[in-house]
PDB file of C-alpha atoms in Angstrom:
ATOM      1  CA  MET A1249       0.000   0.000   0.000  1.00 93.00           C
ATOM      2  CA  PHE A1250       2.871   2.383   0.788  1.00 95.00           C
ATOM      3  CA  SER A1251       5.835   3.388  -1.342  1.00 91.00           C
ATOM      4  CA  GLU A1252       9.475   2.919  -0.417  1.00 89.00           C
ATOM      5  CA  GLN A1253       9.297   6.385   1.144  1.00 87.00           C
ATOM      6  CA  GLY A1254       6.413   5.194   3.342  1.00 94.00           C
ATOM      7  CA  LYS A1255       3.908   7.466   1.586  1.00 97.00           C
ATOM      8  CA  CYS A1256       0.619   6.765  -0.176  1.00 97.00           C
ATOM      9  CA  PHE A1257      -1.649   8.418  -2.731  1.00 97.00           C
ATOM     10  CA  ASP A1258      -4.935   6.522  -2.957  1.00 96.00           C
ATOM     11  CA  VAL A1259      -7.302   7.666  -5.727  1.00 94.00           C
ATOM     12  CA  ALA A1260     -10.905   7.041  -4.664  1.00 93.00           C
ATOM     13  CA  ILE A1261     -13.157   5.929  -7.522  1.00 92.00           C
ATOM     14  CA  ASP A1262     -15.804   4.222  -5.371  1.00 90.00           C
ATOM     15  CA  HIS A1263     -18.401   7.003  -5.486  1.00 86.00           C
ATOM     16  CA  GLY A1264     -20.934   5.019  -7.513  1.00 81.00           C
ATOM     17  CA  PHE A1265     -21.497   2.900  -4.403  1.00 87.00           C
ATOM     18  CA  PHE A1266     -23.543   5.688  -2.811  1.00 84.00           C
ATOM     19  CA  ASN A1267     -26.505   6.148  -5.173  1.00 81.00           C
ATOM     20  CA  GLU A1268     -25.937   9.851  -5.911  1.00 82.00           C
ATOM     21  CA  VAL A1269     -26.122  11.043  -9.514  1.00 84.00           C
ATOM     22  CA  SER A1270     -23.654  13.902  -8.992  1.00 80.00           C
ATOM     23  CA  PHE A1271     -21.017  11.380  -7.901  1.00 82.00           C
ATOM     24  CA  LEU A1272     -21.040   9.773 -11.360  1.00 84.00           C
ATOM     25  CA  THR A1273     -19.384  12.761 -13.035  1.00 83.00           C
ATOM     26  CA  GLY A1274     -16.076  11.579 -14.458  1.00 84.00           C
ATOM     27  CA  ILE A1275     -16.724   7.897 -13.767  1.00 87.00           C
ATOM     28  CA  SER A1276     -19.696   7.019 -15.977  1.00 90.00           C
ATOM     29  CA  ASP A1277     -17.272   4.924 -18.036  1.00 93.00           C
ATOM     30  CA  MET A1278     -15.521   3.104 -15.195  1.00 92.00           C
ATOM     31  CA  LYS A1279     -13.195   1.059 -17.374  1.00 94.00           C
ATOM     32  CA  ALA A1280     -11.825   4.206 -19.009  1.00 93.00           C
ATOM     33  CA  ALA A1281     -11.642   6.077 -15.684  1.00 92.00           C
ATOM     34  CA  VAL A1282      -9.658   3.283 -14.030  1.00 94.00           C
ATOM     35  CA  GLU A1283      -7.310   2.874 -16.991  1.00 93.00           C
ATOM     36  CA  THR A1284      -6.606   6.622 -17.082  1.00 91.00           C
ATOM     37  CA  VAL A1285      -5.700   6.741 -13.395  1.00 92.00           C
ATOM     38  CA  VAL A1286      -3.680   3.506 -13.550  1.00 93.00           C
ATOM     39  CA  GLN A1287      -1.495   4.951 -16.308  1.00 89.00           C
ATOM     40  CA  ALA A1288      -0.626   7.887 -14.005  1.00 89.00           C
ATOM     41  CA  GLY A1289       0.754   5.449 -11.414  1.00 91.00           C
ATOM     42  CA  PRO A1290      -0.775   6.229  -7.981  1.00 94.00           C
ATOM     43  CA  ASP A1291      -0.038   3.868  -5.110  1.00 96.00           C
ATOM     44  CA  CYS A1292      -3.627   2.668  -4.714  1.00 96.00           C
ATOM     45  CA  ILE A1293      -7.077   2.940  -6.238  1.00 97.00           C
ATOM     46  CA  GLN A1294     -10.168   2.678  -4.039  1.00 96.00           C
ATOM     47  CA  LEU A1295     -13.010   0.698  -5.633  1.00 96.00           C
ATOM     48  CA  SER A1296     -16.158  -1.193  -4.739  1.00 95.00           C
ATOM     49  CA  VAL A1297     -16.591  -4.962  -4.919  1.00 96.00           C
ATOM     50  CA  GLY A1298     -18.476  -4.651  -8.205  1.00 95.00           C
ATOM     51  CA  GLN A1299     -15.920  -2.434  -9.946  1.00 95.00           C
ATOM     52  CA  ALA A1300     -12.609  -3.834  -8.668  1.00 96.00           C
ATOM     53  CA  ARG A1301     -12.488  -6.098 -11.739  1.00 95.00           C
ATOM     54  CA  HIS A1302     -11.560  -3.116 -13.918  1.00 95.00           C
ATOM     55  CA  LEU A1303      -8.330  -2.715 -11.967  1.00 96.00           C
ATOM     56  CA  GLN A1304      -7.453  -6.324 -11.352  1.00 94.00           C
ATOM     57  CA  ALA A1305      -8.075  -7.356 -14.970  1.00 94.00           C
ATOM     58  CA  ILE A1306      -5.209  -5.105 -16.097  1.00 93.00           C
ATOM     59  CA  PRO A1307      -2.179  -7.348 -16.763  1.00 91.00           C
ATOM     60  CA  GLY A1308       1.200  -6.893 -15.153  1.00 85.00           C
ATOM     61  CA  SER A1309       2.513  -6.505 -11.628  1.00 80.00           C
ATOM     62  CA  ARG A1310       3.059  -2.750 -11.519  1.00 83.00           C
ATOM     63  CA  LYS A1311      -0.558  -1.594 -11.321  1.00 91.00           C
ATOM     64  CA  PRO A1312      -1.751   0.252  -8.178  1.00 96.00           C
ATOM     65  CA  GLY A1313      -2.955  -1.697  -5.163  1.00 96.00           C
ATOM     66  CA  LEU A1314      -6.674  -2.181  -4.624  1.00 97.00           C
ATOM     67  CA  VAL A1315      -8.303  -0.608  -1.569  1.00 98.00           C
ATOM     68  CA  LEU A1316     -11.734  -2.226  -1.315  1.00 98.00           C
ATOM     69  CA  ARG A1317     -14.643  -0.093  -0.068  1.00 97.00           C
ATOM     70  CA  THR A1318     -16.724  -2.303   2.210  1.00 97.00           C
ATOM     71  CA  ASP A1319     -19.768  -0.204   3.183  1.00 96.00           C
ATOM     72  CA  ALA A1320     -22.589   1.481   1.291  1.00 94.00           C
ATOM     73  CA  ALA A1321     -24.268   4.476   2.943  1.00 93.00           C
ATOM     74  CA  ASN A1322     -27.141   6.814   2.066  1.00 91.00           C
ATOM     75  CA  ILE A1323     -25.995  10.016   3.748  1.00 88.00           C
ATOM     76  CA  TYR A1324     -24.535  11.941   0.795  1.00 84.00           C
ATOM     77  CA  GLY A1325     -27.559  13.704  -0.721  1.00 81.00           C
ATOM     78  CA  ASN A1326     -28.687  17.294  -0.209  1.00 80.00           C
ATOM     79  CA  VAL A1327     -31.696  16.006   1.735  1.00 82.00           C
ATOM     80  CA  LEU A1328     -31.179  13.202   4.243  1.00 86.00           C
ATOM     81  CA  PRO A1329     -33.640  10.308   3.959  1.00 88.00           C
ATOM     82  CA  ARG A1330     -35.893   9.297   6.828  1.00 91.00           C
ATOM     83  CA  TYR A1331     -33.776   6.251   7.637  1.00 93.00           C
ATOM     84  CA  LEU A1332     -29.978   6.464   7.512  1.00 93.00           C
ATOM     85  CA  PHE A1333     -27.694   3.474   7.111  1.00 94.00           C
ATOM     86  CA  SER A1334     -24.107   2.410   6.545  1.00 95.00           C
ATOM     87  CA  GLU A1335     -24.242  -1.248   5.559  1.00 95.00           C
ATOM     88  CA  LEU A1336     -21.329  -3.650   5.188  1.00 97.00           C
ATOM     89  CA  ILE A1337     -21.178  -5.895   2.150  1.00 96.00           C
ATOM     90  CA  ASP A1338     -21.489  -9.574   3.037  1.00 97.00           C
ATOM     91  CA  LYS A1339     -18.203 -11.394   3.732  1.00 97.00           C
ATOM     92  CA  ALA A1340     -16.272  -8.221   2.953  1.00 97.00           C
ATOM     93  CA  ILE A1341     -12.832  -9.522   3.901  1.00 98.00           C
ATOM     94  CA  GLU A1342     -13.253 -12.730   1.923  1.00 98.00           C
ATOM     95  CA  HIS A1343     -14.072 -10.577  -1.109  1.00 97.00           C
ATOM     96  CA  ALA A1344     -10.968  -8.473  -0.386  1.00 98.00           C
ATOM     97  CA  VAL A1345      -8.756 -11.564  -0.250  1.00 97.00           C
ATOM     98  CA  ARG A1346     -10.272 -12.963  -3.455  1.00 97.00           C
ATOM     99  CA  LEU A1347      -9.730  -9.627  -5.217  1.00 96.00           C
ATOM    100  CA  ASP A1348      -6.126  -9.357  -3.960  1.00 96.00           C
ATOM    101  CA  ALA A1349      -6.781  -6.085  -2.115  1.00 97.00           C
ATOM    102  CA  VAL A1350      -4.026  -4.378  -0.145  1.00 97.00           C
ATOM    103  CA  ALA A1351      -6.536  -2.958   2.384  1.00 98.00           C
ATOM    104  CA  VAL A1352     -10.231  -2.434   3.059  1.00 98.00           C
ATOM    105  CA  CYS A1353     -11.931   0.877   3.843  1.00 98.00           C
ATOM    106  CA  VAL A1354     -14.929   1.529   6.104  1.00 98.00           C
ATOM    107  CA  ASN A1355     -16.688   4.676   7.348  1.00 96.00           C
ATOM    108  CA  LEU A1356     -16.912   5.927  10.919  1.00 97.00           C
ATOM    109  CA  LEU A1357     -19.618   8.557  10.419  1.00 96.00           C
ATOM    110  CA  LEU A1358     -20.540  11.358  12.796  1.00 95.00           C
ATOM    111  CA  LEU A1359     -23.578  13.359  11.676  1.00 93.00           C
ATOM    112  CA  PRO A1360     -25.434  15.866  13.871  1.00 92.00           C
ATOM    113  CA  ASN A1361     -28.163  14.197  15.955  1.00 92.00           C
ATOM    114  CA  GLN A1362     -27.690  10.778  14.346  1.00 93.00           C
ATOM    115  CA  PRO A1363     -26.355   8.533  17.146  1.00 96.00           C
ATOM    116  CA  GLU A1364     -27.909   5.414  15.627  1.00 96.00           C
ATOM    117  CA  LEU A1365     -25.835   5.867  12.475  1.00 96.00           C
ATOM    118  CA  HIS A1366     -22.673   6.318  14.516  1.00 97.00           C
ATOM    119  CA  TYR A1367     -23.530   3.123  16.408  1.00 98.00           C
ATOM    120  CA  GLN A1368     -23.914   1.228  13.111  1.00 98.00           C
ATOM    121  CA  CYS A1369     -20.486   2.414  12.029  1.00 98.00           C
ATOM    122  CA  VAL A1370     -18.779   1.471  15.302  1.00 98.00           C
ATOM    123  CA  LYS A1371     -20.310  -1.978  14.977  1.00 98.00           C
ATOM    124  CA  ASN A1372     -19.120  -2.238  11.358  1.00 98.00           C
ATOM    125  CA  VAL A1373     -15.558  -1.366  12.357  1.00 98.00           C
ATOM    126  CA  THR A1374     -15.479  -3.915  15.180  1.00 98.00           C
ATOM    127  CA  LEU A1375     -16.840  -6.663  12.930  1.00 97.00           C
ATOM    128  CA  LEU A1376     -14.341  -5.887  10.194  1.00 98.00           C
ATOM    129  CA  LYS A1377     -11.440  -5.693  12.638  1.00 98.00           C
ATOM    130  CA  SER A1378     -12.002  -9.284  13.757  1.00 97.00           C
ATOM    131  CA  GLU A1379     -12.140 -10.528  10.166  1.00 97.00           C
ATOM    132  CA  CYS A1380      -9.144  -8.409   9.125  1.00 98.00           C
ATOM    133  CA  GLU A1381      -7.051  -9.945  11.893  1.00 97.00           C
ATOM    134  CA  LYS A1382      -8.092 -13.421  10.804  1.00 97.00           C
ATOM    135  CA  TYR A1383      -6.977 -12.873   7.209  1.00 96.00           C
ATOM    136  CA  GLY A1384      -4.104 -10.423   7.756  1.00 97.00           C
ATOM    137  CA  MET A1385      -5.934  -7.642   5.882  1.00 98.00           C
ATOM    138  CA  PRO A1386      -5.078  -3.994   6.750  1.00 98.00           C
ATOM    139  CA  LEU A1387      -8.092  -1.960   7.925  1.00 98.00           C
ATOM    140  CA  MET A1388      -8.502   1.647   6.806  1.00 98.00           C
ATOM    141  CA  VAL A1389     -11.090   3.530   8.868  1.00 98.00           C
ATOM    142  CA  GLU A1390     -12.576   6.783   7.574  1.00 97.00           C
ATOM    143  CA  PRO A1391     -13.643   9.044  10.478  1.00 97.00           C
ATOM    144  CA  LEU A1392     -16.002  11.469   8.730  1.00 94.00           C
ATOM    145  CA  VAL A1393     -17.491  14.448  10.589  1.00 93.00           C
ATOM    146  CA  MET A1394     -20.269  16.102   8.595  1.00 90.00           C
ATOM    147  CA  LEU A1395     -22.136  19.377   8.911  1.00 87.00           C
ATOM    148  CA  ALA A1396     -25.910  19.430   9.243  1.00 82.00           C
ATOM    149  CA  ASN A1397     -27.485  19.386   5.776  1.00 72.00           C
ATOM    150  CA  GLU A1398     -29.358  22.615   6.435  1.00 69.00           C
ATOM    151  CA  ALA A1399     -26.011  24.388   6.937  1.00 63.00           C
ATOM    152  CA  LYS A1400     -24.479  23.965   3.462  1.00 57.00           C
ATOM    153  CA  GLY A1401     -26.313  21.124   1.736  1.00 54.00           C
ATOM    154  CA  GLY A1402     -25.304  17.475   1.630  1.00 58.00           C
ATOM    155  CA  TYR A1403     -21.971  15.761   2.316  1.00 62.00           C
ATOM    156  CA  MET A1404     -20.088  18.776   3.672  1.00 78.00           C
ATOM    157  CA  VAL A1405     -17.102  18.244   5.948  1.00 82.00           C
ATOM    158  CA  ASP A1406     -17.220  19.828   9.384  1.00 87.00           C
ATOM    159  CA  GLY A1407     -13.660  21.039   9.856  1.00 87.00           C
ATOM    160  CA  ASP A1408     -14.038  21.580  13.611  1.00 91.00           C
ATOM    161  CA  MET A1409     -10.902  20.137  15.213  1.00 94.00           C
ATOM    162  CA  ASP A1410     -12.769  19.422  18.460  1.00 94.00           C
ATOM    163  CA  LYS A1411     -14.955  16.967  16.510  1.00 95.00           C
ATOM    164  CA  ILE A1412     -12.274  15.558  14.214  1.00 95.00           C
ATOM    165  CA  LEU A1413      -9.732  14.732  16.923  1.00 97.00           C
ATOM    166  CA  PRO A1414     -11.907  12.487  19.128  1.00 97.00           C
ATOM    167  CA  LEU A1415     -13.352  10.661  16.108  1.00 97.00           C
ATOM    168  CA  VAL A1416      -9.880   9.961  14.718  1.00 98.00           C
ATOM    169  CA  ARG A1417      -8.818   8.735  18.130  1.00 98.00           C
ATOM    170  CA  GLN A1418     -11.890   6.498  18.350  1.00 98.00           C
ATOM    171  CA  ALA A1419     -10.946   4.954  14.994  1.00 98.00           C
ATOM    172  CA  VAL A1420      -7.457   4.229  16.312  1.00 98.00           C
ATOM    173  CA  GLU A1421      -8.839   2.766  19.533  1.00 98.00           C
ATOM    174  CA  LEU A1422     -11.139   0.495  17.509  1.00 98.00           C
ATOM    175  CA  GLY A1423      -8.113  -0.957  15.708  1.00 98.00           C
ATOM    176  CA  ALA A1424      -7.552   1.020  12.508  1.00 98.00           C
ATOM    177  CA  ASP A1425      -4.302   0.189  10.703  1.00 98.00           C
ATOM    178  CA  VAL A1426      -4.669   3.295   8.526  1.00 98.00           C
ATOM    179  CA  ILE A1427      -6.731   6.445   9.070  1.00 98.00           C
ATOM    180  CA  LYS A1428      -8.442   8.272   6.199  1.00 97.00           C
ATOM    181  CA  ALA A1429      -9.222  11.561   7.911  1.00 95.00           C
ATOM    182  CA  ASP A1430     -11.030  14.809   7.214  1.00 88.00           C
ATOM    183  CA  PRO A1431      -9.152  17.995   6.470  1.00 87.00           C
ATOM    184  CA  CYS A1432      -9.678  20.731   9.073  1.00 88.00           C
ATOM    185  CA  ASP A1433     -10.543  24.427   8.900  1.00 86.00           C
ATOM    186  CA  HIS A1434      -6.976  25.531   9.590  1.00 91.00           C
ATOM    187  CA  VAL A1435      -4.541  23.232   7.790  1.00 91.00           C
ATOM    188  CA  GLU A1436      -1.582  24.524   9.819  1.00 95.00           C
ATOM    189  CA  GLU A1437      -3.103  22.736  12.845  1.00 95.00           C
ATOM    190  CA  TYR A1438      -3.179  19.332  11.182  1.00 96.00           C
ATOM    191  CA  HIS A1439      -0.216  18.078  13.201  1.00 97.00           C
ATOM    192  CA  ARG A1440      -2.725  17.677  16.038  1.00 97.00           C
ATOM    193  CA  VAL A1441      -4.569  15.014  14.021  1.00 97.00           C
ATOM    194  CA  ILE A1442      -1.285  13.235  13.319  1.00 97.00           C
ATOM    195  CA  GLU A1443      -0.461  13.299  17.035  1.00 98.00           C
ATOM    196  CA  VAL A1444      -3.837  11.976  18.205  1.00 98.00           C
ATOM    197  CA  ALA A1445      -3.557   9.098  15.709  1.00 98.00           C
ATOM    198  CA  SER A1446      -0.754   7.760  17.920  1.00 97.00           C
ATOM    199  CA  GLY A1447       1.565   6.516  15.183  1.00 97.00           C
ATOM    200  CA  ILE A1448      -1.128   5.127  12.856  1.00 98.00           C
ATOM    201  CA  PRO A1449      -0.597   6.452   9.289  1.00 98.00           C
ATOM    202  CA  VAL A1450      -2.980   9.287   8.378  1.00 98.00           C
ATOM    203  CA  LEU A1451      -4.149   9.786   4.796  1.00 98.00           C
ATOM    204  CA  VAL A1452      -6.151  12.979   4.296  1.00 96.00           C
ATOM    205  CA  ARG A1453      -9.412  13.094   2.354  1.00 92.00           C
ATOM    206  CA  GLY A1454      -9.772  15.573  -0.496  1.00 85.00           C
ATOM    207  CA  GLY A1455     -13.458  16.445  -0.116  1.00 73.00           C
ATOM    208  CA  GLY A1456     -15.367  18.311  -2.837  1.00 74.00           C
ATOM    209  CA  ARG A1457     -13.923  19.903  -5.960  1.00 78.00           C
ATOM    210  CA  SER A1458     -11.513  22.771  -5.387  1.00 85.00           C
ATOM    211  CA  SER A1459      -9.271  24.884  -7.598  1.00 91.00           C
ATOM    212  CA  ASP A1460      -5.927  23.466  -8.703  1.00 91.00           C
ATOM    213  CA  GLU A1461      -4.127  26.112  -6.667  1.00 95.00           C
ATOM    214  CA  GLU A1462      -6.053  25.311  -3.490  1.00 93.00           C
ATOM    215  CA  ILE A1463      -5.554  21.567  -3.836  1.00 93.00           C
ATOM    216  CA  MET A1464      -1.808  21.860  -4.414  1.00 95.00           C
ATOM    217  CA  SER A1465      -1.308  24.388  -1.616  1.00 95.00           C
ATOM    218  CA  ARG A1466      -3.321  22.321   0.866  1.00 94.00           C
ATOM    219  CA  THR A1467      -1.550  19.083  -0.047  1.00 96.00           C
ATOM    220  CA  VAL A1468       1.895  20.629   0.358  1.00 97.00           C
ATOM    221  CA  GLU A1469       0.979  21.908   3.819  1.00 96.00           C
ATOM    222  CA  LEU A1470      -0.633  18.619   4.872  1.00 96.00           C
ATOM    223  CA  MET A1471       2.536  16.735   4.017  1.00 97.00           C
ATOM    224  CA  LYS A1472       4.571  19.287   5.989  1.00 97.00           C
ATOM    225  CA  GLN A1473       2.217  18.737   8.929  1.00 97.00           C
ATOM    226  CA  GLY A1474       3.108  15.036   8.992  1.00 97.00           C
ATOM    227  CA  ALA A1475       0.431  13.336   6.891  1.00 97.00           C
ATOM    228  CA  THR A1476       1.471   9.998   5.399  1.00 98.00           C
ATOM    229  CA  GLY A1477      -0.441  10.739   2.218  1.00 97.00           C
ATOM    230  CA  ILE A1478      -3.785  11.588   0.667  1.00 97.00           C
ATOM    231  CA  VAL A1479      -7.007   9.969  -0.570  1.00 96.00           C
ATOM    232  CA  TYR A1480      -8.454  12.211  -3.283  1.00 94.00           C
ATOM    233  CA  GLY A1481     -11.369  11.287  -5.509  1.00 89.00           C
ATOM    234  CA  ARG A1482     -13.436  14.010  -7.124  1.00 86.00           C
ATOM    235  CA  ASN A1483     -10.463  16.382  -7.360  1.00 90.00           C
ATOM    236  CA  VAL A1484      -8.848  13.782  -9.613  1.00 91.00           C
ATOM    237  CA  ILE A1485     -11.634  12.038 -11.504  1.00 88.00           C
ATOM    238  CA  GLN A1486     -13.679  15.203 -12.111  1.00 88.00           C
ATOM    239  CA  HIS A1487     -10.612  17.180 -13.193  1.00 91.00           C
ATOM    240  CA  PRO A1488     -10.255  17.880 -16.930  1.00 90.00           C
ATOM    241  CA  ASN A1489      -6.899  16.082 -16.797  1.00 91.00           C
ATOM    242  CA  PRO A1490      -7.140  13.232 -14.246  1.00 90.00           C
ATOM    243  CA  ALA A1491      -3.798  11.666 -15.215  1.00 91.00           C
ATOM    244  CA  GLY A1492      -1.969  14.981 -15.026  1.00 93.00           C
ATOM    245  CA  MET A1493      -3.509  15.806 -11.668  1.00 93.00           C
ATOM    246  CA  THR A1494      -2.505  12.384 -10.340  1.00 93.00           C
ATOM    247  CA  LYS A1495       1.105  12.829 -11.437  1.00 94.00           C
ATOM    248  CA  ALA A1496       1.282  16.354 -10.004  1.00 95.00           C
ATOM    249  CA  LEU A1497      -0.065  15.217  -6.631  1.00 96.00           C
ATOM    250  CA  MET A1498       2.282  12.230  -6.634  1.00 95.00           C
ATOM    251  CA  SER A1499       5.190  14.667  -6.986  1.00 96.00           C
ATOM    252  CA  ILE A1500       4.072  16.416  -3.784  1.00 97.00           C
ATOM    253  CA  VAL A1501       3.386  13.256  -1.773  1.00 97.00           C
ATOM    254  CA  HIS A1502       6.506  11.327  -2.784  1.00 96.00           C
ATOM    255  CA  HIS A1503       9.059  13.905  -3.812  1.00 94.00           C
ATOM    256  CA  GLY A1504       8.247  16.992  -1.773  1.00 95.00           C
ATOM    257  CA  ALA A1505       7.366  19.187  -4.757  1.00 96.00           C
ATOM    258  CA  THR A1506       6.245  22.725  -4.024  1.00 96.00           C
ATOM    259  CA  GLU A1507       2.873  24.144  -5.047  1.00 95.00           C
ATOM    260  CA  ASP A1508       4.430  25.960  -8.015  1.00 95.00           C
ATOM    261  CA  GLN A1509       6.338  22.873  -9.150  1.00 95.00           C
ATOM    262  CA  ALA A1510       3.198  20.725  -9.017  1.00 95.00           C
ATOM    263  CA  LEU A1511       1.111  23.319 -10.868  1.00 94.00           C
ATOM    264  CA  SER A1512       3.829  23.640 -13.510  1.00 93.00           C
ATOM    265  CA  MET A1513       3.872  19.856 -13.944  1.00 90.00           C
ATOM    266  CA  LEU A1514       0.080  19.825 -14.334  1.00 90.00           C
ATOM    267  CA  LYS A1515       0.159  22.539 -17.000  1.00 84.00           C
ATOM    268  CA  THR A1516       2.874  20.816 -19.032  1.00 80.00           C
ATOM    269  CA  GLN A1517       0.730  17.663 -19.209  1.00 70.00           C
ATOM    270  CA  GLU A1518      -2.457  19.371 -20.350  1.00 63.00           C
TER     271      GLU A1518
END
């Protein structure tokens, strides 16, 4: 999952799992989307059980590792449904072994006034942890703190450090081998997330689409703050040049490129 430098860039292309039409932008043709990202050479690609075949059917040993998404949730729309869920796929770790995954990923959701959903997620993590230990499969937990939908619409990250820190710590306490964590409001404080993770590698989520300049600047600072890497999805697959964006971000994560160097690399590949 990690490079020789101990870093990781995981491109998330599992958005079709969540039954939201806006998430399909850039990935309607999954075979083409996967092939484009594979050619850019990230460390991992995050896919669902039904789409992992597009990665693992590519011949050769140098393709990115598969991170298998194990839970489907219905919390990403502008209006929350009456009943919220985050449901594990059946025999998730056996699927991961069969598909030759390098890790599995599961949500640890914290939405305002939704304790039942949080309970479901805690239960999912504990169930997966037992199976992961049995099969020697690394467990990536995604502590995701969300704003109330009435604040800014659906699926918006709450960057409040007082909410992010305890949820990250809970993920570690539940047995996460890797943390896929929210960004925070003030990126210069991100070292606090790294500290509370207690030595567990932290990969930072990208969130919604942002400008090239913002993404590069934020990624550079996150790496300076001690992040082990990133998990970006829509900022790659919905970009006009997904392969170029992947290569530019890889230069930051693995080679310490500056914002200007990464932007220059992106422009030369357009």
